[in-house]
Coordinates of C-alpha atoms and ligand atoms in Angstrom, one line a residue:
X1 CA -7.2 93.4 40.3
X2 CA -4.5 90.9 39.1
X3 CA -4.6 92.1 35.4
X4 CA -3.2 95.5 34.5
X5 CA -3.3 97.3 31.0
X6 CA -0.4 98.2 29.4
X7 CA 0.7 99.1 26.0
X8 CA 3.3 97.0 24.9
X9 CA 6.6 99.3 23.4
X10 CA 8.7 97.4 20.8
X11 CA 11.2 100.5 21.0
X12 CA 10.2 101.6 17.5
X13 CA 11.0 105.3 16.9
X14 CA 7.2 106.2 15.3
X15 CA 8.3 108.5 12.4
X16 CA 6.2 111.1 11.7
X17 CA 6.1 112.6 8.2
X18 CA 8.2 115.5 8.6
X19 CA 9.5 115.4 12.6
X20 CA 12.5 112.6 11.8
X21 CA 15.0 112.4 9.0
X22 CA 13.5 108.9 7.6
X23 CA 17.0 106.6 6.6
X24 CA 15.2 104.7 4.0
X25 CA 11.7 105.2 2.1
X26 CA 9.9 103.1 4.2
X27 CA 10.4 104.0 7.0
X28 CA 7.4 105.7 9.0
X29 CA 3.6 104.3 9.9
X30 CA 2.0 102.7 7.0
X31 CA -2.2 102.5 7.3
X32 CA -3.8 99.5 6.4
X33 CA -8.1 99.5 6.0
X34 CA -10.0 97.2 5.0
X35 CA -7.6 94.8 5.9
X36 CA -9.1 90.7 5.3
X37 CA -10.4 89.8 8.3
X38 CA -7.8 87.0 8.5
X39 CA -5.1 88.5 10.2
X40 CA -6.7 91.9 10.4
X41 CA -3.5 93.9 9.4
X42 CA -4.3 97.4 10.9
X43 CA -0.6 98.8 10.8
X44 CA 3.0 98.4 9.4
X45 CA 5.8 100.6 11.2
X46 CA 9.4 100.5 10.0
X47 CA 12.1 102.4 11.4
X48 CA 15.8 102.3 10.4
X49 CA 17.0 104.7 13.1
X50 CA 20.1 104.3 13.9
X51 CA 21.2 102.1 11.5
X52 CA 19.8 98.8 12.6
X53 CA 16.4 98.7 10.6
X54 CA 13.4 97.4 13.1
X55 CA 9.7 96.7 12.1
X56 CA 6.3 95.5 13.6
X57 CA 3.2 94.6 11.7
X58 CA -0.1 94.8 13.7
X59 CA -2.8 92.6 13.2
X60 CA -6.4 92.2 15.0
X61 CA -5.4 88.2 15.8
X62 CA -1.9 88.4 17.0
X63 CA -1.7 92.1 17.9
X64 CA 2.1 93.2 17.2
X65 CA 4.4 90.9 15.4
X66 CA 8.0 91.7 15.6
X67 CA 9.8 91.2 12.0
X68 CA 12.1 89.0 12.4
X69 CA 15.6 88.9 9.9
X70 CA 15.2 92.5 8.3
X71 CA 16.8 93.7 5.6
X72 CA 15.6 96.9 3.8
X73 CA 17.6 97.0 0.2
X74 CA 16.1 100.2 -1.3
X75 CA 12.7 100.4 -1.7
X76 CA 12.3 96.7 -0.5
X77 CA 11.9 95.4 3.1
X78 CA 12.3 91.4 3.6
X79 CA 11.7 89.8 7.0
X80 CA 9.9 87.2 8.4
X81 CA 7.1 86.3 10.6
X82 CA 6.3 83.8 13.6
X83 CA 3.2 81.3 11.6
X84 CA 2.5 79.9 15.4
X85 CA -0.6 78.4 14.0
X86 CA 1.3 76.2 11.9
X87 CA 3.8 74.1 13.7
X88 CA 5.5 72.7 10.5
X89 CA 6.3 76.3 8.9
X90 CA 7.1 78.4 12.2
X91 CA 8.4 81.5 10.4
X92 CA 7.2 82.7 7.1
X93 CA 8.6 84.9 4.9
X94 CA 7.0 88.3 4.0
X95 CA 8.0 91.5 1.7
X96 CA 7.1 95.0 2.0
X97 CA 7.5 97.1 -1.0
X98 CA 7.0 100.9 -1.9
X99 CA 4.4 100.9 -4.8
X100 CA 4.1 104.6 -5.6
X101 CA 2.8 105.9 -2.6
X102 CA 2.0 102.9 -1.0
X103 CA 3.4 100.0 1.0
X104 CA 2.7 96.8 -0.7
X105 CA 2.3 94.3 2.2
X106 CA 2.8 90.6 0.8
X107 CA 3.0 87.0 2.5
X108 CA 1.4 84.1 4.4
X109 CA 0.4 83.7 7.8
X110 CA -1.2 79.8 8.6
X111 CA -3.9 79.4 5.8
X112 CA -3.8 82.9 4.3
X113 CA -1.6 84.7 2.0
X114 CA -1.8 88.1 2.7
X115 CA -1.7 90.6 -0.2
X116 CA -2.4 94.3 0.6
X117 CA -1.4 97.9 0.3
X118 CA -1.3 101.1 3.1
X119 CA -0.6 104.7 2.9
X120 CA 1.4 106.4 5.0
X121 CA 0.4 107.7 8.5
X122 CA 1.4 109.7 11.5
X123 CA 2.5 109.5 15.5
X124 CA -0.9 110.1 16.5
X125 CA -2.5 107.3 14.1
X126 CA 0.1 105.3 15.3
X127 CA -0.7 105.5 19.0
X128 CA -4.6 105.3 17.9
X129 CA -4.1 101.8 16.3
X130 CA -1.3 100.4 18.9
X131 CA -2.5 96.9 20.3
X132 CA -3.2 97.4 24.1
X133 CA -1.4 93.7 24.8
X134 CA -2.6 92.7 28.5
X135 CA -0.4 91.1 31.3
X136 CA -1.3 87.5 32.7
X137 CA -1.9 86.8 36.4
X138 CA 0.4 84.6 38.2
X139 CA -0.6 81.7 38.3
X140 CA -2.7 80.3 40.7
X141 CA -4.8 76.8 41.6
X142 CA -8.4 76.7 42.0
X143 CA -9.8 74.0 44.5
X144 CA -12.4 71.6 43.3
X145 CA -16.0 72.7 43.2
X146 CA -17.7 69.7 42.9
X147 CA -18.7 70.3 39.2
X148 CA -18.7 67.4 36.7
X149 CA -18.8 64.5 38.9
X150 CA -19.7 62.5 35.7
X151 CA -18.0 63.5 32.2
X152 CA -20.6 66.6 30.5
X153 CA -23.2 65.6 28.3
X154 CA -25.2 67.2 25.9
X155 CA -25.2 68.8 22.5
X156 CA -23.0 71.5 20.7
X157 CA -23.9 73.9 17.8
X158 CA -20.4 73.7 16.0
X159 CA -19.9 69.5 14.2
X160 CA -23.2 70.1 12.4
X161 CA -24.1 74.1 12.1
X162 CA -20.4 75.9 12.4
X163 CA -21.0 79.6 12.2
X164 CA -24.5 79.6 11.1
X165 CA -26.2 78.9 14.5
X166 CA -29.2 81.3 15.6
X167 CA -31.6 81.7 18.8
X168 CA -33.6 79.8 16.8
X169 CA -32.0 77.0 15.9
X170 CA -31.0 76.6 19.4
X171 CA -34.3 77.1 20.9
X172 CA -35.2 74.0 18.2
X173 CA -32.4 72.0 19.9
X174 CA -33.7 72.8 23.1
X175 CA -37.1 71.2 22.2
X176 CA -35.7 68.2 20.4
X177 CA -33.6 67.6 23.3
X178 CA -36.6 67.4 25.7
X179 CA -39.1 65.8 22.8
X180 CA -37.0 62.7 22.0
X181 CA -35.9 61.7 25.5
X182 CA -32.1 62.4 25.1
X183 CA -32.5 64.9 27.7
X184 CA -34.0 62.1 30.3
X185 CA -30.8 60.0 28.9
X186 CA -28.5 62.7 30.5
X187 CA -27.9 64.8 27.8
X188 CA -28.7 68.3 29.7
X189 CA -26.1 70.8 28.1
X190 CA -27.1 73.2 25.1
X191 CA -23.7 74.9 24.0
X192 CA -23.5 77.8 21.8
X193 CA -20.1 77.3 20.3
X194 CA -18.5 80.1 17.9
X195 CA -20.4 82.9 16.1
X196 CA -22.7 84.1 18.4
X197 CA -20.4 86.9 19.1
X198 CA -20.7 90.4 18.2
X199 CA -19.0 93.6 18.8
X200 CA -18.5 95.2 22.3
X201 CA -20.2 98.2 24.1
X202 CA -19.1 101.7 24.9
X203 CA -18.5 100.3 28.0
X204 CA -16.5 97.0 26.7
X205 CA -19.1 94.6 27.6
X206 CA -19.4 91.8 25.2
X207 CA -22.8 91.8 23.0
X208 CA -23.8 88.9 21.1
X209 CA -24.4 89.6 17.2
X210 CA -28.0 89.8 15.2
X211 CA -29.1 86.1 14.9
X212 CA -29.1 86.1 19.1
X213 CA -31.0 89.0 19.6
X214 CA -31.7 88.5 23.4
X215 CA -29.2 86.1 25.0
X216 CA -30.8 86.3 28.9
X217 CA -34.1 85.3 27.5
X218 CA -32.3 82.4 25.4
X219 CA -31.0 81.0 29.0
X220 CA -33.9 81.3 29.9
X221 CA -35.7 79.3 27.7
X222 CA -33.2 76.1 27.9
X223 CA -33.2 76.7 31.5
X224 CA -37.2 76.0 31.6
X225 CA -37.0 72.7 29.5
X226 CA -34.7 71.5 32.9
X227 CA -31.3 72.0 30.9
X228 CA -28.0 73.8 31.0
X229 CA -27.1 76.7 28.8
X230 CA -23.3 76.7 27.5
X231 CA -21.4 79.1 25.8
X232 CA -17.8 79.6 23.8
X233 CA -14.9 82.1 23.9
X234 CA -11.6 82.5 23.6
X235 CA -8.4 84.0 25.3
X236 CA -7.1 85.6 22.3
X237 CA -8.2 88.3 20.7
X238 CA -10.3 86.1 18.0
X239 CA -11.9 83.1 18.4
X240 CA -11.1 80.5 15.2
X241 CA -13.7 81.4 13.5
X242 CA -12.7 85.5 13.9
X243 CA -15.1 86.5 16.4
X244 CA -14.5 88.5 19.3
X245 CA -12.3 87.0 22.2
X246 CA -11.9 87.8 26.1
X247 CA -8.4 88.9 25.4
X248 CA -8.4 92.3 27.8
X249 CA -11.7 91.4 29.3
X250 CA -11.4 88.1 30.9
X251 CA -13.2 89.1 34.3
X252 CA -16.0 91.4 32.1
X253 CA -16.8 88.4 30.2
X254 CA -16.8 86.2 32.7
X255 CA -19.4 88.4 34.7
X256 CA -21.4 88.5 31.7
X257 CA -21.9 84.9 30.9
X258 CA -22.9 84.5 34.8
X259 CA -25.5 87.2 34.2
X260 CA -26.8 85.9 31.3
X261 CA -27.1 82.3 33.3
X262 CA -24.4 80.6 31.6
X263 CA -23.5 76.7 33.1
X264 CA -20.9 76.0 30.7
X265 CA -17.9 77.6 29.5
X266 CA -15.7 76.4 26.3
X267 CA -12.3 78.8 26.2
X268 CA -10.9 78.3 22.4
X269 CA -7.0 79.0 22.8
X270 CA -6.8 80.1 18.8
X271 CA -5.4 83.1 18.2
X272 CA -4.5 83.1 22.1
X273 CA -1.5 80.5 20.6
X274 CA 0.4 83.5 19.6
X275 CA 0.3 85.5 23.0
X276 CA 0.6 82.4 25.0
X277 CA 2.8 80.0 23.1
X278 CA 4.6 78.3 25.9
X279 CA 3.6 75.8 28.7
X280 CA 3.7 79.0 31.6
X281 CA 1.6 81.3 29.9
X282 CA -1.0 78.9 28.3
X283 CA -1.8 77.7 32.3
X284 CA -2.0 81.4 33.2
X285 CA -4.2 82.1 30.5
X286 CA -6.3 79.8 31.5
X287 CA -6.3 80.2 35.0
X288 CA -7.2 84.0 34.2
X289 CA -10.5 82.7 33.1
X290 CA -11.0 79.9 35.7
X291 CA -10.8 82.4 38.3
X292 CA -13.2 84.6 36.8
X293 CA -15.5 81.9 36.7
X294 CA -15.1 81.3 40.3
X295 CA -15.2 84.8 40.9
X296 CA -18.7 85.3 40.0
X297 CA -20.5 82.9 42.2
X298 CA -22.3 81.3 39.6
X299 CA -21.2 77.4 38.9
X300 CA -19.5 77.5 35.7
X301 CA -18.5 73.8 33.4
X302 CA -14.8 75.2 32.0
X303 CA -13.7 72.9 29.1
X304 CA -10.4 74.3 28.3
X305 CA -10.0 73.9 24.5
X306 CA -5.9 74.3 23.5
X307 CA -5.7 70.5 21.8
X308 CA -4.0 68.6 24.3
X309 CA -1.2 71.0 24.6
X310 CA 1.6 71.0 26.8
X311 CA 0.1 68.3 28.9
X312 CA -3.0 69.6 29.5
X313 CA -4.3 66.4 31.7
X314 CA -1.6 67.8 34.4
X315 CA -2.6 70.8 35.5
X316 CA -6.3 71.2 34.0
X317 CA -7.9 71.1 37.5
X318 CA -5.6 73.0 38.5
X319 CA -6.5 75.9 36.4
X320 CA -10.8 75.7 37.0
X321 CA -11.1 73.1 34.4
X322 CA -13.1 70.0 34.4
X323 CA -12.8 69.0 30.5
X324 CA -9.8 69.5 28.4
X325 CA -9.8 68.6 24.7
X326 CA -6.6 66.1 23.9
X327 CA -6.2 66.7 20.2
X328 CA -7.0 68.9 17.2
X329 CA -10.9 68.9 15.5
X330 CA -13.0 65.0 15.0
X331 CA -14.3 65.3 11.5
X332 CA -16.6 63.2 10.4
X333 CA -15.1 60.5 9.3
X334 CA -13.8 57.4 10.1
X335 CA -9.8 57.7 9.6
X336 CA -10.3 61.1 11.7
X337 CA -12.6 59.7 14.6
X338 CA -10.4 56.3 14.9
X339 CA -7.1 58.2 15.3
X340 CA -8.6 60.5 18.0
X341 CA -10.5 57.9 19.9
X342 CA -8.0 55.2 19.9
X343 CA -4.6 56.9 19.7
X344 CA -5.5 60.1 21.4
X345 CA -8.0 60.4 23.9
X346 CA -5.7 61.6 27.0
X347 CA -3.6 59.8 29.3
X348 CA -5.9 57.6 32.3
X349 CA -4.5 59.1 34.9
X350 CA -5.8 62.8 34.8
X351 CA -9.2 61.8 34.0
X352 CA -11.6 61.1 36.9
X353 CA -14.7 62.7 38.8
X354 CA -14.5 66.3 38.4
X355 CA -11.9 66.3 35.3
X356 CA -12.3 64.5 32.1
X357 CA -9.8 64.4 28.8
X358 CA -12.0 65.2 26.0
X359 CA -11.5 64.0 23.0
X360 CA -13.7 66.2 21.3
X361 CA -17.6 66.3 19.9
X362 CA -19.8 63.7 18.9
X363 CA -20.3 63.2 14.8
X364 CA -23.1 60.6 15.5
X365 CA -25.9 61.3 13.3
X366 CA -24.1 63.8 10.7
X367 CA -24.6 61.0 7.7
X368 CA -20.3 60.2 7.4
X369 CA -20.0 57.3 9.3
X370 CA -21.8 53.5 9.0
X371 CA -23.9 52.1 11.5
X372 CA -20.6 50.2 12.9
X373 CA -18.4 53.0 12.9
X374 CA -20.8 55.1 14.7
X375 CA -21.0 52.2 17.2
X376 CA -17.2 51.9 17.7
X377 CA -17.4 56.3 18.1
X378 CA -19.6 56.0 21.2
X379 CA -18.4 52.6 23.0
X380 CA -14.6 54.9 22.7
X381 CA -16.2 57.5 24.4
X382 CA -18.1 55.6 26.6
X383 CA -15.1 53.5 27.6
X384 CA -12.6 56.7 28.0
X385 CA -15.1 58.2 30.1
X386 CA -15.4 61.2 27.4
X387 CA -17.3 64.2 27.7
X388 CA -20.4 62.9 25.4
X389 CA -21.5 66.7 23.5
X390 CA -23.9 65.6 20.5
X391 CA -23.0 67.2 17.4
X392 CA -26.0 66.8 14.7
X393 CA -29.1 68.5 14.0
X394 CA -31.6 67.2 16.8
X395 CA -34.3 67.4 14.6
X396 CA -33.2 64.9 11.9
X397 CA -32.0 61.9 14.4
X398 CA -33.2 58.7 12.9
X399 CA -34.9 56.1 15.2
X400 CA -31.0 54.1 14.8
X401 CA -29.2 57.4 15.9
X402 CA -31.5 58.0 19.0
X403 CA -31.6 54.0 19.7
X404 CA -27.6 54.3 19.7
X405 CA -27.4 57.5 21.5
X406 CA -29.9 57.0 24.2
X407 CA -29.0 53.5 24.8
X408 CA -28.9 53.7 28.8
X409 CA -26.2 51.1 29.8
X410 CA -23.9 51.9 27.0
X411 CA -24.0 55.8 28.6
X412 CA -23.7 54.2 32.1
X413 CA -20.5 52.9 31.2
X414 CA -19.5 56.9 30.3
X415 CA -20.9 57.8 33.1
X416 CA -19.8 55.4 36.0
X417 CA -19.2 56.9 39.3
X418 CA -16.1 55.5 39.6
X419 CA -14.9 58.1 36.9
X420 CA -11.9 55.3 35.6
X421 CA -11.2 56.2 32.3
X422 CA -10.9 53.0 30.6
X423 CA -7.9 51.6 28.3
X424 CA -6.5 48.8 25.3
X425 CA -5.4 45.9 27.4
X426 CA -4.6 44.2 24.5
X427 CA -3.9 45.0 20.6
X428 CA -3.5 42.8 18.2
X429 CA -3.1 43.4 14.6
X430 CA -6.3 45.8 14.1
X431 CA -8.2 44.1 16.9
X432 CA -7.7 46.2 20.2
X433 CA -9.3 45.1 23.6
X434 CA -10.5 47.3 26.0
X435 CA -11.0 47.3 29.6
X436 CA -12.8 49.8 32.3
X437 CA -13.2 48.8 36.1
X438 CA -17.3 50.2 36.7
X439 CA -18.1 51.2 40.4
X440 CA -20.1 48.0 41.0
X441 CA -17.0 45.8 40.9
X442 CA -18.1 44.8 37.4
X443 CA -16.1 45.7 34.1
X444 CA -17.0 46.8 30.9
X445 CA -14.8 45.1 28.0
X446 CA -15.2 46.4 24.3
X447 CA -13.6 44.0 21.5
X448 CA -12.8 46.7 18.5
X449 CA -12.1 45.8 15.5
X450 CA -10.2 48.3 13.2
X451 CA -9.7 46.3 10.3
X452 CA -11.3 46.6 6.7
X453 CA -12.1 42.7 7.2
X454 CA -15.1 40.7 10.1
X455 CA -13.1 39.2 12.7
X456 CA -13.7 36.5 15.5
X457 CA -13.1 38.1 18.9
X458 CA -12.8 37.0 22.5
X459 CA -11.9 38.5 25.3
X460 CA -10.0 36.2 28.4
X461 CA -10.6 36.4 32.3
X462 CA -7.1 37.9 32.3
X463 CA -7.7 40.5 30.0
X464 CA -10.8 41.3 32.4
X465 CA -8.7 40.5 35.9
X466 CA -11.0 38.2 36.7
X467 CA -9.9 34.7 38.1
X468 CA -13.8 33.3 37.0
X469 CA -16.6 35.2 34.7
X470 CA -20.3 34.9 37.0
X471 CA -22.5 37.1 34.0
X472 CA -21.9 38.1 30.8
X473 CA -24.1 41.1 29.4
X474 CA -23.7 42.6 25.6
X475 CA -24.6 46.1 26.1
X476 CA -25.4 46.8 22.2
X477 CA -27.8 44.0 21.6
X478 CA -29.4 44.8 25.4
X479 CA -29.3 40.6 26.0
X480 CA -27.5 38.7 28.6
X481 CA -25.1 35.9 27.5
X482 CA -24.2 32.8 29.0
X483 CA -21.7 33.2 31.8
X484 CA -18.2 32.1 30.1
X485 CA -16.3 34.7 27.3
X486 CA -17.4 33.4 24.1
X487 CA -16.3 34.5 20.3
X488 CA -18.0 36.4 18.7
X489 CA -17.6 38.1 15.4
X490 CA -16.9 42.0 15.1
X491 CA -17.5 43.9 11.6
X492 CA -15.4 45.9 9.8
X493 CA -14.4 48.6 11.8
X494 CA -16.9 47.6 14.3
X495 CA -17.2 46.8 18.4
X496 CA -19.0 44.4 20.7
X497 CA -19.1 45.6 24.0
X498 CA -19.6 43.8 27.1
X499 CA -20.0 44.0 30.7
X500 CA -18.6 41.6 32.6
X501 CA -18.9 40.1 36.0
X502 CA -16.9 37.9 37.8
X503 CA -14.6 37.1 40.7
Ligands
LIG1 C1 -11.7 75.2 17.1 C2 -12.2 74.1 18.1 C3 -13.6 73.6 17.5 C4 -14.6 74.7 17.4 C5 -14.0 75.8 16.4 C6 -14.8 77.0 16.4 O1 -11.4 74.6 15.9 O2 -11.3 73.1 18.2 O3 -14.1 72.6 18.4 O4 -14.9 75.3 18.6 O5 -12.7 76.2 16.9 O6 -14.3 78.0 15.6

């Protein structure tokens, strides 16, 4: 067993009412119930033993933060707190202040201000409530497995349902895949995303909550349509929507998804960014869980979810993975979708067969884009070799959306066995041209236009690498051209993709 338990000791002196001469009156254990969910403050201990005044507050997300800058001035304690979630405001400041009885708990942690009042506790609730932190393997690398030859495709719960996903919703998903042919296109996963967690056993095991009342059966059900059933946790102790983590029972979980027949695996770093807030401990983190993976037998799809942290492309494999997301959430939206897909979708080099940057979900279908944009959202993917993860309700895709997402040699470009992720060759003003070599010696060129304005376009045998252009094909309209590079005119934020071949 690499990971051990251990309770983590800030050297606090726990003060219990009536054992230790308290220096000020606040210092002791203060209780906090009924906490917002959003940190979950359980506990407050301040001790000013000894003269230099120390504190920790203990929160469900983050476990025990340290206060930082103390000063107690009578019945007031000021300090501050790390606010990892937020890189622009990474400390915060807080108060603590004796209301009566009580300890009036005030600031703001990421999106929250916190607002709350405890009473007073003892030694033994102290040690009852202490966060049992856990202690990261060394970190190791996993070989390749031989997963994810192509970049993942298939549909997610979380652009188009968030938390309020169910059995059967899923099962519906399920169907649609198989009833509109998206499944035959390729698109075989069915991922759960967050909230289908509940609470754990007696025996720590992870349950899932009331709307997925039988999760082996669940499996089972995708699993007969011919597809792949994928799932969603987190390192942390919460995932970013508050439900339960892995954080102290990586390898359980891990055994538990592989019972339950789980193919897929998405590992949310959330509130895992304040235990593992550098480049060393996020890769342990998730190496903890790729080797869990491994170590059940079962072939697991890890898409390492920590937005494109610390270089993720470099040592993703490494750690089990074979997706890793590149930036924050797609809304969606243009602005949102544009800045992902053109500006950060993952450096070339790490992506190839068996590991694939990700720029995140699919919006295709969920009403906020135009026809165009939604063209210019799947020829990015398609051309970066992106995981392609649906994220609408199956049920509602109109004849355009299914046309779109099941055309065949717009997804052969994604999925290409040569596994080059493809990249701008050229930008001018909003016009960008993009190329990506395709294992039949042919390449596929997309002319994007990001402009508010149509545009002529034209891509040149140089931008291609060709010396002489033999066949010209536009992949959109399904028609081949004549064999030279003509202009042709790209809408408003729009895209003509080609495939080209020459000499
Ligand atoms: C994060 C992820 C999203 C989604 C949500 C779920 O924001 O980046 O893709 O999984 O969490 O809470």
């Amino acid at each position: 067993m690499l990971r051990g338990l251990m309770t983590l000791s800030l050297g606090i002196t726990v003060l219990a009412a009536g054992t230790v001469q308290a220096a000020t009156p606040l210092d002791g254990v203060w209780l906090f119930d009924n906490a917002p969910s959003y940190p979950g403050v359980t506990m407050v201990q301040l001790s000013s033993d000894g003269g230099k005044p120390r504190g920790v507050v203990t929160t469900a997300w983050y476990g025990p933060m340290e206060m930082r800058n103390l000063v107690i001035q009578g019945e007031k304690a000021t300090f501050e707190l790390r606010n990892l979630n937020d890189k622009d405001h990474a400390t915060r400041q807080w108060t603590a202040l004796l209301a009566g009885k009580d300890l009036k708990l005030s600031g703001d942690i990421w999106y929250a201000h916190v607002e709350q009042s405890g009473g007073h506790g003892t030694a033994v609730d102290a040690r009852a409530r202490t966060f049992k932190t856990t202690v990261l393997p060394p970190l190791g690398s996993l070989p390749p497995d031989g997963l994810a030859k192509t970049p993942p495709m298939g549909w997610s719960s979380w652009n188009k349902f968030a938390e309020k996903i169910d059995d059967k919703t899923v099962r519906a998903m399920a169907d649609a895949l198989v009833a509109t042919g998206l499944r035959d296109a390729g698109y075989v996963y069915v991922n759960i995303d967050d909230g289908w967690q509940g609470t754990r056993g007696p025996d720590g095991a992870i349950r899932p909550n009331e709307k997925f009342p039988d999760m082996k059966g669940l499996a089972d059900y995708i699993h007969a349509r011919g597809l792949k059933f994928g799932l969603y946790s987190a390192p942390g102790p919460k995932t970013c929507a508050g439900f339960e983590g892995s954080y102290g029972h990586v390898q359980q979980d891990a055994k538990t998804f592989a019972d339950w027949g789980v193919d897929y695996l998405k590992y949310d770093l959330c509130s895992g960014e304040w235990f593992y807030d550098d480049a060393d401990k996020v890769q342990r983190a998730y190496y903890e869980m790729g080797a869990a993976l491994r170590a059940t037998g079962r072939p697991i799809v890890y898409s390492l979810c920590e937005y494109g942290r610390f270089e993720v492309g470099s040592w993703g494999r490494k750690v089990g993975g074979h997706l890793w997301r590149t930036t924050g959430d797609i809304t969606d939206d243009y602005a949102t979708m544009a800045r992902i897909g053109f500006d950060r979708n993952g450096r070339a080099e790490h992506a190839g067969p068996g590991g694939w940057n990700d720029p995140d979900m699919l919006e295709i279908g969920n009403g906020g884009m135009s026809h165009d944009e939604y063209a210019t959202h799947m020829t990015l993917w398609a051309m970066s070799a992106a995981p392609l993860m649906m994220g609408h309700d199956l049920r509602q895709s109109s004849p355009e959306v299914l046309k779109m997402l099941e055309n065949r040699e717009v997804i052969a470009v994604d999925q290409d066995a040569l596994g080059v992720q493809g990249k701008a060759v050229r930008r001018e003003g909003a016009t960008e041209v993009w190329t990506k070599p395709l294992a039949d010696g042919a390449v596929a060129v997309a002319l994007f236009n990001r402009g508010e304005a149509s545009v002529t376009m034209t891509a040149t045998p140089a931008d291609v690498g060709l010396e002489t252009v033999q066949a010209v094909r536009d992949l959109w309209a399904g028609v081949d051209l004549e064999a030279s590079l003509k202009v042709f005119a790209v809408p408003e934020h729009g895209v003509v993709l080609l495939k080209v071949k020459g000499r």
